[in-house]
DNA sequence: TAGGCCATCTGGTCCT
DNA sequence: AGGACCAGATGGCCTA
């Protein structure tokens, strides 16, 4: 089984990784073309900021042409008295021409640095598109993108090693390890939403849900929309807690409580500061709120209806706070219309899935 | 208003 | 020498 796994899946994963690298590289070139040159005029031709004068004086050691000879003579003559001669490169007087050249060098260096950072950001954007949760409007921060990418790679590696599908909870835990609360909310929401799409079509046995485009199995947990008005944070009770406990308005909570048996998920790898908990609909940036109510209603009807099952031992609460047990309140829909798993981009999921469902 | 995130500038260091 | 890379500083924008 494992050999089959590696023979069938690994080439696809490698191919996708190579494609992504190619994308990144080609995009980097494109960015260079598309980059507007306006910054150059705006910034570089401005008066130099603080430090520029220092830069000019320090860079005065640069040599080149015409007026340099005169400057060196001047420096040497200053030591005519009993003062010890200074060693090292002689300080050269800043002539107007030299200042101009120094400025030009700085301008060019600034432009290169901008280009470099734009390329880096472009690569990060490409990375955002291939990690499990991608949103056009709610971009993961740079650091969170890198963390999620790392977790994603580790998770895929784990799947390949084990040769079996993890359950969705394990998968979410792997992905969200070390992520900040808002990102955890977002990723868990994405995954949960994706799960729900397939949960609407129960299997024949009624006990196990299939996820045609996900590499993990789904426990016959209870998936329900419920009003989560009471405090859900239960320290020590064992929870991957994606609750937005500080948010008082209409919002969502994604709370996983795996039977209260596992230790509390506490993001041990998260080195940075923890952002305040954020709800999945209202807590994110205003960009998310660009979505229309129509869109929200549509997605609500697509993803949040008819999802109630009966087993409460493990529950993934991911419902609008205004709806208990699956009640529909379109005003509380998280704007997931632009948040999606990247399955439609033929991610490794697809290939893995082909294996897992064979 | 504080904190997070980001873009940009800048100077230092290393490499080719 | 010039470019790439890096890290610090700074200021703007946004959100809670």
Short mmCIF file of N, CA, C and O in Angstrom, two decimals, chain A residues 268-332:
data_model
loop_
_atom_site.label_atom_id
_atom_site.label_comp_id
_atom_site.label_asym_id
_atom_site.label_seq_id
_atom_site.Cartn_x
_atom_site.Cartn_y
_atom_site.Cartn_z
N UNK A 268 1.89 25.26 20.53
CA UNK A 268 3.22 25.35 21.14
C UNK A 268 4.26 25.96 20.23
O UNK A 268 5.24 26.50 20.71
N UNK A 269 4.02 25.88 18.96
CA UNK A 269 5.05 26.38 18.05
C UNK A 269 4.86 27.83 17.69
O UNK A 269 5.63 28.39 16.92
N UNK A 270 3.87 28.41 18.20
CA UNK A 270 3.61 29.78 17.80
C UNK A 270 4.53 30.71 18.55
O UNK A 270 4.46 30.89 19.76
N UNK A 271 5.43 31.30 17.81
CA UNK A 271 6.43 32.13 18.47
C UNK A 271 5.95 33.55 18.66
O UNK A 271 6.41 34.25 19.54
N UNK A 272 5.07 33.98 17.81
CA UNK A 272 4.69 35.37 17.85
C UNK A 272 3.61 35.66 18.87
O UNK A 272 3.18 34.79 19.62
N UNK A 273 3.20 36.87 18.88
CA UNK A 273 2.15 37.25 19.79
C UNK A 273 0.84 36.71 19.28
O UNK A 273 0.61 36.56 18.11
N UNK A 274 -0.03 36.40 20.19
CA UNK A 274 -1.34 35.90 19.79
C UNK A 274 -2.27 37.07 19.53
O UNK A 274 -2.48 37.91 20.39
N UNK A 275 -2.78 37.06 18.35
CA UNK A 275 -3.73 38.11 18.03
C UNK A 275 -5.01 37.84 18.78
O UNK A 275 -5.30 36.72 19.16
N UNK A 276 -5.77 38.86 18.98
CA UNK A 276 -7.02 38.65 19.67
C UNK A 276 -7.92 37.75 18.85
O UNK A 276 -7.89 37.79 17.62
N UNK A 277 -8.69 36.93 19.52
CA UNK A 277 -9.57 36.02 18.80
C UNK A 277 -10.50 36.78 17.88
O UNK A 277 -10.98 37.85 18.21
N UNK A 278 -10.75 36.20 16.78
CA UNK A 278 -11.56 36.88 15.78
C UNK A 278 -12.62 35.95 15.28
O UNK A 278 -12.39 34.78 15.03
N UNK A 279 -13.80 36.47 15.15
CA UNK A 279 -14.87 35.67 14.59
C UNK A 279 -14.70 35.54 13.09
O UNK A 279 -14.03 36.33 12.46
N UNK A 280 -15.34 34.53 12.58
CA UNK A 280 -15.11 34.23 11.19
C UNK A 280 -15.88 35.13 10.26
O UNK A 280 -15.57 35.22 9.09
N UNK A 281 -16.84 35.80 10.76
CA UNK A 281 -17.50 36.69 9.82
C UNK A 281 -17.22 38.15 10.12
O UNK A 281 -16.82 38.89 9.26
N UNK A 282 -17.37 38.55 11.31
CA UNK A 282 -17.26 39.96 11.58
C UNK A 282 -15.90 40.38 12.07
O UNK A 282 -15.55 41.53 12.02
N UNK A 283 -15.15 39.43 12.54
CA UNK A 283 -13.91 39.78 13.21
C UNK A 283 -12.77 40.06 12.29
O UNK A 283 -11.80 40.66 12.67
N UNK A 284 -12.85 39.62 11.09
CA UNK A 284 -11.76 39.84 10.17
C UNK A 284 -11.84 41.25 9.63
O UNK A 284 -12.67 42.04 10.01
N UNK A 285 -10.99 41.50 8.73
CA UNK A 285 -10.90 42.87 8.27
C UNK A 285 -12.12 43.28 7.49
O UNK A 285 -12.93 42.47 7.07
N UNK A 286 -12.25 44.56 7.31
CA UNK A 286 -13.38 45.09 6.59
C UNK A 286 -13.45 44.62 5.17
O UNK A 286 -14.49 44.70 4.53
N UNK A 287 -12.33 44.17 4.66
CA UNK A 287 -12.34 43.72 3.28
C UNK A 287 -13.35 42.60 3.09
O UNK A 287 -13.96 42.45 2.06
N UNK A 288 -13.48 41.79 4.13
CA UNK A 288 -14.41 40.69 4.01
C UNK A 288 -15.82 41.18 3.88
O UNK A 288 -16.66 40.52 3.31
N UNK A 289 -16.06 42.32 4.41
CA UNK A 289 -17.43 42.80 4.42
C UNK A 289 -17.84 43.38 3.09
O UNK A 289 -18.92 43.91 2.94
N UNK A 290 -16.97 43.27 2.13
CA UNK A 290 -17.34 43.74 0.82
C UNK A 290 -18.42 42.86 0.20
O UNK A 290 -19.10 43.23 -0.73
N UNK A 291 -18.54 41.67 0.72
CA UNK A 291 -19.50 40.75 0.13
C UNK A 291 -20.91 41.26 0.32
O UNK A 291 -21.26 41.91 1.28
N UNK A 292 -21.71 40.95 -0.63
CA UNK A 292 -23.09 41.39 -0.57
C UNK A 292 -23.91 40.43 0.25
O UNK A 292 -23.55 39.30 0.48
N UNK A 293 -25.04 40.89 0.69
CA UNK A 293 -25.94 40.02 1.44
C UNK A 293 -26.43 38.89 0.57
O UNK A 293 -26.68 37.78 1.03
N UNK A 294 -26.58 39.18 -0.68
CA UNK A 294 -27.01 38.13 -1.60
C UNK A 294 -26.01 37.00 -1.61
O UNK A 294 -26.36 35.83 -1.53
N UNK A 295 -24.77 37.39 -1.69
CA UNK A 295 -23.74 36.36 -1.69
C UNK A 295 -23.79 35.55 -0.40
O UNK A 295 -23.67 34.35 -0.40
N UNK A 296 -23.93 36.29 0.66
CA UNK A 296 -23.93 35.61 1.94
C UNK A 296 -25.07 34.62 2.02
O UNK A 296 -24.90 33.51 2.48
N UNK A 297 -26.23 35.04 1.59
CA UNK A 297 -27.36 34.16 1.65
C UNK A 297 -27.13 32.93 0.79
O UNK A 297 -27.43 31.81 1.18
N UNK A 298 -26.58 33.16 -0.33
CA UNK A 298 -26.33 32.05 -1.22
C UNK A 298 -25.41 31.03 -0.56
O UNK A 298 -25.68 29.84 -0.53
N UNK A 299 -24.36 31.55 -0.01
CA UNK A 299 -23.40 30.61 0.55
C UNK A 299 -23.93 29.98 1.82
O UNK A 299 -23.56 28.87 2.15
N UNK A 300 -24.73 30.72 2.48
CA UNK A 300 -25.33 30.10 3.65
C UNK A 300 -26.18 28.93 3.23
O UNK A 300 -26.07 27.85 3.79
N UNK A 301 -26.99 29.15 2.24
CA UNK A 301 -27.86 28.07 1.83
C UNK A 301 -27.07 26.90 1.29
O UNK A 301 -27.46 25.76 1.40
N UNK A 302 -25.93 27.22 0.73
CA UNK A 302 -25.13 26.15 0.18
C UNK A 302 -24.44 25.34 1.28
O UNK A 302 -24.29 24.14 1.17
N UNK A 303 -24.02 26.04 2.29
CA UNK A 303 -23.10 25.36 3.21
C UNK A 303 -23.67 25.11 4.59
O UNK A 303 -23.10 24.37 5.35
N UNK A 304 -24.75 25.75 4.92
CA UNK A 304 -25.15 25.68 6.31
C UNK A 304 -26.53 25.07 6.52
O UNK A 304 -27.08 25.17 7.57
N UNK A 305 -27.05 24.50 5.50
CA UNK A 305 -28.37 23.94 5.69
C UNK A 305 -28.30 22.43 5.70
O UNK A 305 -27.50 21.81 5.03
N UNK A 306 -29.20 21.88 6.51
CA UNK A 306 -29.34 20.43 6.53
C UNK A 306 -28.09 19.71 7.01
O UNK A 306 -27.75 18.66 6.50
N UNK A 307 -27.44 20.28 7.96
CA UNK A 307 -26.18 19.68 8.37
C UNK A 307 -26.25 19.11 9.76
O UNK A 307 -25.26 18.76 10.34
N UNK A 308 -27.42 19.02 10.27
CA UNK A 308 -27.54 18.57 11.64
C UNK A 308 -27.55 17.06 11.72
O UNK A 308 -28.30 16.39 11.05
N UNK A 309 -26.67 16.56 12.52
CA UNK A 309 -26.72 15.15 12.83
C UNK A 309 -26.88 15.01 14.31
O UNK A 309 -27.00 15.98 15.04
N UNK A 310 -26.83 13.82 14.77
CA UNK A 310 -27.34 13.62 16.11
C UNK A 310 -26.30 13.26 17.16
O UNK A 310 -26.59 13.28 18.32
N UNK A 311 -25.12 12.91 16.77
CA UNK A 311 -24.22 12.42 17.81
C UNK A 311 -23.45 13.56 18.45
O UNK A 311 -22.67 14.23 17.82
N UNK A 312 -23.62 13.75 19.68
CA UNK A 312 -23.04 14.91 20.34
C UNK A 312 -21.69 14.67 20.98
O UNK A 312 -21.12 15.58 21.54
N UNK A 313 -21.18 13.48 20.92
CA UNK A 313 -19.97 13.24 21.68
C UNK A 313 -18.83 14.09 21.17
O UNK A 313 -18.03 14.59 21.93
N UNK A 314 -18.73 14.22 19.89
CA UNK A 314 -17.75 15.12 19.32
C UNK A 314 -18.50 16.13 18.50
O UNK A 314 -19.24 15.78 17.61
N UNK A 315 -18.31 17.34 18.82
CA UNK A 315 -19.07 18.33 18.08
C UNK A 315 -18.14 19.37 17.51
O UNK A 315 -17.21 19.82 18.15
N UNK A 316 -18.41 19.73 16.31
CA UNK A 316 -17.71 20.83 15.67
C UNK A 316 -18.71 21.93 15.49
O UNK A 316 -19.51 21.93 14.58
N UNK A 317 -18.66 22.85 16.37
CA UNK A 317 -19.60 23.96 16.29
C UNK A 317 -19.10 24.94 15.27
O UNK A 317 -18.03 25.49 15.41
N UNK A 318 -19.88 25.13 14.30
CA UNK A 318 -19.46 26.09 13.30
C UNK A 318 -20.67 26.73 12.69
O UNK A 318 -20.93 26.66 11.52
N UNK A 319 -21.43 27.31 13.54
CA UNK A 319 -22.67 27.86 13.05
C UNK A 319 -22.80 29.32 13.39
O UNK A 319 -22.02 29.86 14.17
N UNK A 320 -23.74 29.93 12.76
CA UNK A 320 -24.01 31.33 13.09
C UNK A 320 -24.46 31.44 14.52
O UNK A 320 -25.22 30.63 15.00
N UNK A 321 -24.01 32.47 15.16
CA UNK A 321 -24.34 32.60 16.56
C UNK A 321 -25.81 32.86 16.77
O UNK A 321 -26.31 32.74 17.86
N UNK A 322 -26.48 33.23 15.73
CA UNK A 322 -27.89 33.51 15.90
C UNK A 322 -28.77 32.32 15.58
O UNK A 322 -29.98 32.43 15.57
N UNK A 323 -28.18 31.18 15.33
CA UNK A 323 -28.99 30.04 14.93
C UNK A 323 -28.66 28.84 15.78
O UNK A 323 -27.54 28.37 15.81
N UNK A 324 -29.63 28.38 16.49
CA UNK A 324 -29.41 27.16 17.26
C UNK A 324 -29.83 25.97 16.43
O UNK A 324 -30.85 25.99 15.78
N UNK A 325 -29.00 24.97 16.46
CA UNK A 325 -29.29 23.73 15.75
C UNK A 325 -29.61 23.96 14.29
O UNK A 325 -30.57 23.46 13.75
N UNK A 326 -28.83 24.72 13.67
CA UNK A 326 -28.93 24.80 12.24
C UNK A 326 -29.89 25.84 11.72
O UNK A 326 -30.18 25.87 10.54
N UNK A 327 -30.36 26.68 12.57
CA UNK A 327 -31.23 27.73 12.08
C UNK A 327 -30.51 28.63 11.10
O UNK A 327 -29.33 28.91 11.25
N UNK A 328 -31.20 29.10 10.12
CA UNK A 328 -30.57 29.89 9.08
C UNK A 328 -30.75 31.38 9.33
O UNK A 328 -31.86 31.87 9.44
N UNK A 329 -29.65 32.06 9.43
CA UNK A 329 -29.69 33.51 9.56
C UNK A 329 -28.67 34.08 8.62
O UNK A 329 -27.49 34.09 8.91
N UNK A 330 -29.16 34.53 7.52
CA UNK A 330 -28.21 34.92 6.49
C UNK A 330 -27.33 36.07 6.90
O UNK A 330 -26.23 36.23 6.42
N UNK A 331 -27.79 36.88 7.84
CA UNK A 331 -26.95 38.01 8.22
C UNK A 331 -25.72 37.57 8.99
O UNK A 331 -24.82 38.34 9.21
N UNK A 332 -25.72 36.34 9.38
CA UNK A 332 -24.59 35.88 10.16
C UNK A 332 -23.64 35.01 9.36
O UNK A 332 -22.75 34.39 9.91
#
